Structure formats: structure tokens, C-alpha cells
Amino acid sequence: ALRGSFGFDTHEMVEKFAGAGFGRERAEGMMRAMVGVSRDVLGRNEATLATKADFAHLRSELQILEKADFAVLKSDLQLIEKKMETNGANLYTEMERVENRVIKWVIGTVGTSVALVLGFIRLSMGDKKTPEPPQKPPAEQPPATNSGGRRFMEDEGDRQDELSSMGSKHIPPHEVKKLIGLG
């Protein structure tokens, strides 16, 4: 009269109870009580225990989450790579700016130094008389005359004296070349 799968033989249990001194009616009653309790426990367990289908569903959800996590990690990695490229480009740009500033500073310093040295040389040479280049003897030319036939200057020597009395501090080009090391 007892049906269901309980993992043990109920008929055998009734026989054991009857053999142990319980009456047949009493052994079957005890077995019914045990079957009822077992059914309640199994019913509750079925509601709370996972089945193979539950495990398959859980596995597919985990795979979906894993793929989603991988996609998020991949996008995060790409974002980090872009930031690193941007930072690298910014660093390179800043290095170029610094390099340009240094070059401008060096050129300015060298130019200023050269100007100071040339100024010092000019000042130190200004106190000394610069040797005049040798002059060619004046060529014989007829004296210049105005429309009335009168000469402009008495003679060529007066003209040279007038030029030398002007006090020119001009440094001839060949002397400048010697001073700066080109000649």
C-alpha cells in the first residue's frame, strides 16, 4: 500500500518491525509515518535543491557575464592605451618646447657674447691709430678748373691733408678681417 521512491525498501522495513515484536498493524503505521515525513523532507528539498537544468542555466549566465567582463576589460585597456598615447604625445611636444627655448637662449647668449667681444675690440682699437694703407702716388692730372678757368684746389696734396685732418676712426676692411680671424 505504500508507494513512492524513498531510497529504501518499505516492505522490508515493515517485516523487520514485525519481526522485532511490533504488530503488523503497528509496523505499517510506523512505516506510513516515516514515509510521510520522508515525503515532506523530499518536497522541501526539491524546492531548494538545484537540478541539472538549474546548473546548465547558471553555467550559461556565468559565460555571458564572463564575456561581458572581458569586453569591459578590453574597452578599459583600449582607453588606457589611448591615454598613454596622448600623454606620450604631450610629453614629446613639451620636450620640443623646452628644446626650442634652450636653442633660443644659447643663440642669444652667443650673439650677445660676440657683440660684447667685438665692442671691446673696437673700443680698445679706437685709442690706437690704425695704420693707413699705403697710398699710390697721385697720377698727373691737370688741375680741375671752373668755368672761368680757375682751379678748385691749389693742388692734390691740399686735398689729402684735408681728408686726413677729418679725424676718421674708420677701420679698413682688411684690418677688421684680421681682428675677427678671417684674414
Short mmCIF file of C-alpha atoms in Angstrom, two decimals:
data_model
loop_
_atom_site.label_atom_id
_atom_site.label_comp_id
_atom_site.label_asym_id
_atom_site.label_seq_id
_atom_site.Cartn_x
_atom_site.Cartn_y
_atom_site.Cartn_z
CA ALA A 1 0.00 0.00 0.00
CA LEU A 2 3.00 2.32 0.36
CA ARG A 3 4.19 3.78 -2.94
CA GLY A 4 6.99 6.10 -3.96
CA SER A 5 10.74 6.04 -4.16
CA PHE A 6 12.38 6.65 -0.80
CA GLY A 7 15.77 5.01 -1.29
CA PHE A 8 14.86 2.05 0.92
CA ASP A 9 12.53 -0.93 0.72
CA THR A 10 9.40 -0.15 2.81
CA HIS A 11 8.09 -3.71 2.74
CA GLU A 12 11.38 -4.97 4.14
CA MET A 13 11.19 -2.36 6.90
CA VAL A 14 7.64 -3.43 7.85
CA GLU A 15 8.86 -7.02 8.07
CA LYS A 16 11.78 -6.01 10.28
CA PHE A 17 9.48 -4.05 12.61
CA ALA A 18 7.08 -7.00 12.78
CA GLY A 19 9.96 -9.40 13.48
CA ALA A 20 11.18 -7.13 16.28
CA GLY A 21 7.94 -7.55 18.21
CA PHE A 22 5.79 -4.82 16.77
CA GLY A 23 2.46 -5.96 15.45
CA ARG A 24 1.81 -5.93 11.75
CA GLU A 25 -0.65 -3.05 12.05
CA ARG A 26 1.70 -1.11 14.23
CA ALA A 27 4.72 -1.70 11.89
CA GLU A 28 2.75 -0.47 8.88
CA GLY A 29 1.60 2.61 10.82
CA MET A 30 5.16 3.43 11.77
CA MET A 31 6.19 2.97 8.15
CA ARG A 32 3.39 5.30 6.94
CA ALA A 33 4.59 7.94 9.40
CA MET A 34 8.15 7.54 8.14
CA VAL A 35 7.00 7.79 4.51
CA GLY A 36 5.02 10.97 5.27
CA VAL A 37 7.99 12.60 6.94
CA SER A 38 10.24 11.48 4.08
CA ARG A 39 7.82 12.96 1.51
CA ASP A 40 7.76 16.29 3.37
CA VAL A 41 11.54 16.39 3.54
CA LEU A 42 11.89 15.47 -0.13
CA GLY A 43 9.27 18.06 -1.11
CA ARG A 44 11.11 20.78 0.73
CA ASN A 45 14.43 19.64 -0.73
CA GLU A 46 13.05 19.68 -4.27
CA ALA A 47 12.07 23.31 -3.80
CA THR A 48 15.53 24.29 -2.54
CA LEU A 49 17.90 21.90 -4.32
CA ALA A 50 19.30 22.69 -7.77
CA THR A 51 18.63 20.45 -10.72
CA LYS A 52 20.79 19.78 -13.78
CA ALA A 53 18.75 22.33 -15.66
CA ASP A 54 19.47 24.89 -12.96
CA PHE A 55 23.19 24.16 -13.25
CA ALA A 56 23.05 24.47 -17.07
CA HIS A 57 21.24 27.82 -16.78
CA LEU A 58 23.79 29.02 -14.21
CA ARG A 59 26.65 27.95 -16.46
CA SER A 60 25.26 29.91 -19.43
CA GLU A 61 24.76 33.01 -17.23
CA LEU A 62 28.34 32.75 -15.97
CA GLN A 63 29.61 32.50 -19.54
CA ILE A 64 27.61 35.59 -20.52
CA LEU A 65 28.97 37.50 -17.50
CA GLU A 66 32.49 36.35 -18.29
CA LYS A 67 32.19 37.61 -21.88
CA ALA A 68 30.74 40.90 -20.65
CA ASP A 69 33.55 41.30 -18.11
CA PHE A 70 36.08 40.54 -20.83
CA ALA A 71 34.51 43.17 -23.10
CA VAL A 72 34.62 45.73 -20.28
CA LEU A 73 38.26 44.89 -19.55
CA LYS A 74 39.11 45.15 -23.24
CA SER A 75 37.47 48.58 -23.55
CA ASP A 76 39.23 49.73 -20.37
CA LEU A 77 42.55 48.55 -21.80
CA GLN A 78 41.91 50.43 -25.06
CA LEU A 79 41.05 53.56 -23.09
CA ILE A 80 44.26 53.27 -21.08
CA GLU A 81 46.28 52.78 -24.29
CA LYS A 82 44.74 55.93 -25.81
CA LYS A 83 45.53 57.91 -22.67
CA MET A 84 49.12 56.67 -22.75
CA GLU A 85 49.46 57.68 -26.42
CA THR A 86 48.04 61.12 -25.64
CA ASN A 87 50.35 61.57 -22.66
CA GLY A 88 53.32 60.44 -24.76
CA ALA A 89 52.46 62.97 -27.48
CA ASN A 90 52.05 65.72 -24.87
CA LEU A 91 55.41 64.84 -23.36
CA TYR A 92 57.09 64.93 -26.77
CA THR A 93 55.51 68.34 -27.51
CA GLU A 94 56.69 69.72 -24.18
CA MET A 95 60.21 68.39 -24.81
CA GLU A 96 60.25 70.18 -28.19
CA ARG A 97 59.18 73.43 -26.49
CA VAL A 98 61.97 73.12 -23.94
CA GLU A 99 64.46 72.32 -26.68
CA ASN A 100 63.40 75.42 -28.64
CA ARG A 101 63.73 77.59 -25.54
CA VAL A 102 67.24 76.25 -24.89
CA ILE A 103 68.26 76.85 -28.51
CA LYS A 104 66.94 80.43 -28.39
CA TRP A 105 68.76 81.03 -25.10
CA VAL A 106 72.04 79.64 -26.46
CA ILE A 107 71.79 81.69 -29.67
CA GLY A 108 71.01 84.83 -27.68
CA THR A 109 73.89 84.21 -25.31
CA VAL A 110 76.36 83.54 -28.13
CA GLY A 111 75.17 86.60 -30.09
CA THR A 112 75.46 88.82 -27.04
CA SER A 113 78.94 87.46 -26.27
CA VAL A 114 80.13 88.08 -29.83
CA ALA A 115 78.71 91.62 -29.76
CA LEU A 116 80.46 92.32 -26.44
CA VAL A 117 83.79 90.98 -27.71
CA LEU A 118 83.55 92.99 -30.93
CA GLY A 119 82.57 96.09 -28.96
CA PHE A 120 85.52 95.62 -26.62
CA ILE A 121 87.87 95.16 -29.56
CA ARG A 122 86.52 98.29 -31.23
CA LEU A 123 86.90 100.32 -28.05
CA SER A 124 90.42 99.06 -27.44
CA MET A 125 91.40 99.73 -31.06
CA GLY A 126 89.85 103.22 -31.08
CA ASP A 127 92.60 104.62 -28.85
CA LYS A 128 95.37 103.48 -31.15
CA LYS A 129 95.96 104.95 -34.56
CA THR A 130 95.20 102.50 -37.25
CA PRO A 131 97.83 102.26 -39.90
CA GLU A 132 96.65 103.75 -43.13
CA PRO A 133 97.01 101.66 -46.22
CA PRO A 134 99.86 102.68 -48.49
CA GLN A 135 98.76 105.32 -50.95
CA LYS A 136 99.52 105.27 -54.60
CA PRO A 137 101.34 108.30 -55.83
CA PRO A 138 98.86 110.71 -57.37
CA ALA A 139 98.61 110.46 -61.10
CA GLU A 140 99.43 113.52 -63.06
CA GLN A 141 96.15 115.13 -63.82
CA PRO A 142 95.51 118.60 -64.96
CA PRO A 143 94.05 120.68 -62.17
CA ALA A 144 90.30 120.97 -62.13
CA THR A 145 89.02 124.31 -63.22
CA ASN A 146 85.72 126.02 -63.06
CA SER A 147 84.02 127.67 -65.98
CA GLY A 148 86.25 130.76 -65.53
CA GLY A 149 89.39 128.65 -65.85
CA ARG A 150 90.30 128.87 -62.15
CA ARG A 151 91.38 125.75 -60.22
CA PHE A 152 89.14 124.36 -57.39
CA MET A 153 92.06 123.38 -55.19
CA GLU A 154 95.54 124.61 -55.26
CA ASP A 155 96.93 121.16 -55.51
CA GLU A 156 96.25 117.46 -54.79
CA GLY A 157 98.31 117.48 -51.59
CA ASP A 158 95.94 120.01 -50.02
CA ARG A 159 93.08 117.58 -50.63
CA GLN A 160 94.84 114.69 -48.88
CA ASP A 161 95.69 116.91 -45.91
CA GLU A 162 92.06 117.95 -45.65
CA LEU A 163 90.87 114.29 -45.64
CA SER A 164 93.37 113.18 -43.02
CA SER A 165 92.54 116.13 -40.78
CA MET A 166 88.90 114.96 -40.54
CA GLY A 167 89.94 112.50 -37.81
CA SER A 168 88.17 109.46 -39.24
CA LYS A 169 88.15 106.42 -36.93
CA HIS A 170 87.25 104.11 -39.76
CA ILE A 171 88.87 100.65 -39.59
CA PRO A 172 89.77 99.41 -43.04
CA PRO A 173 88.10 96.14 -44.09
CA HIS A 174 91.36 94.18 -44.20
CA GLU A 175 92.02 95.15 -40.54
CA VAL A 176 88.50 94.05 -39.50
CA LYS A 177 89.09 90.68 -41.15
CA LYS A 178 92.36 90.31 -39.22
CA LEU A 179 90.62 91.19 -35.95
CA ILE A 180 87.90 88.59 -36.30
CA GLY A 181 90.26 85.93 -37.59
CA LEU A 182 89.24 85.79 -41.24
CA GLY A 183 92.25 87.40 -42.82
#
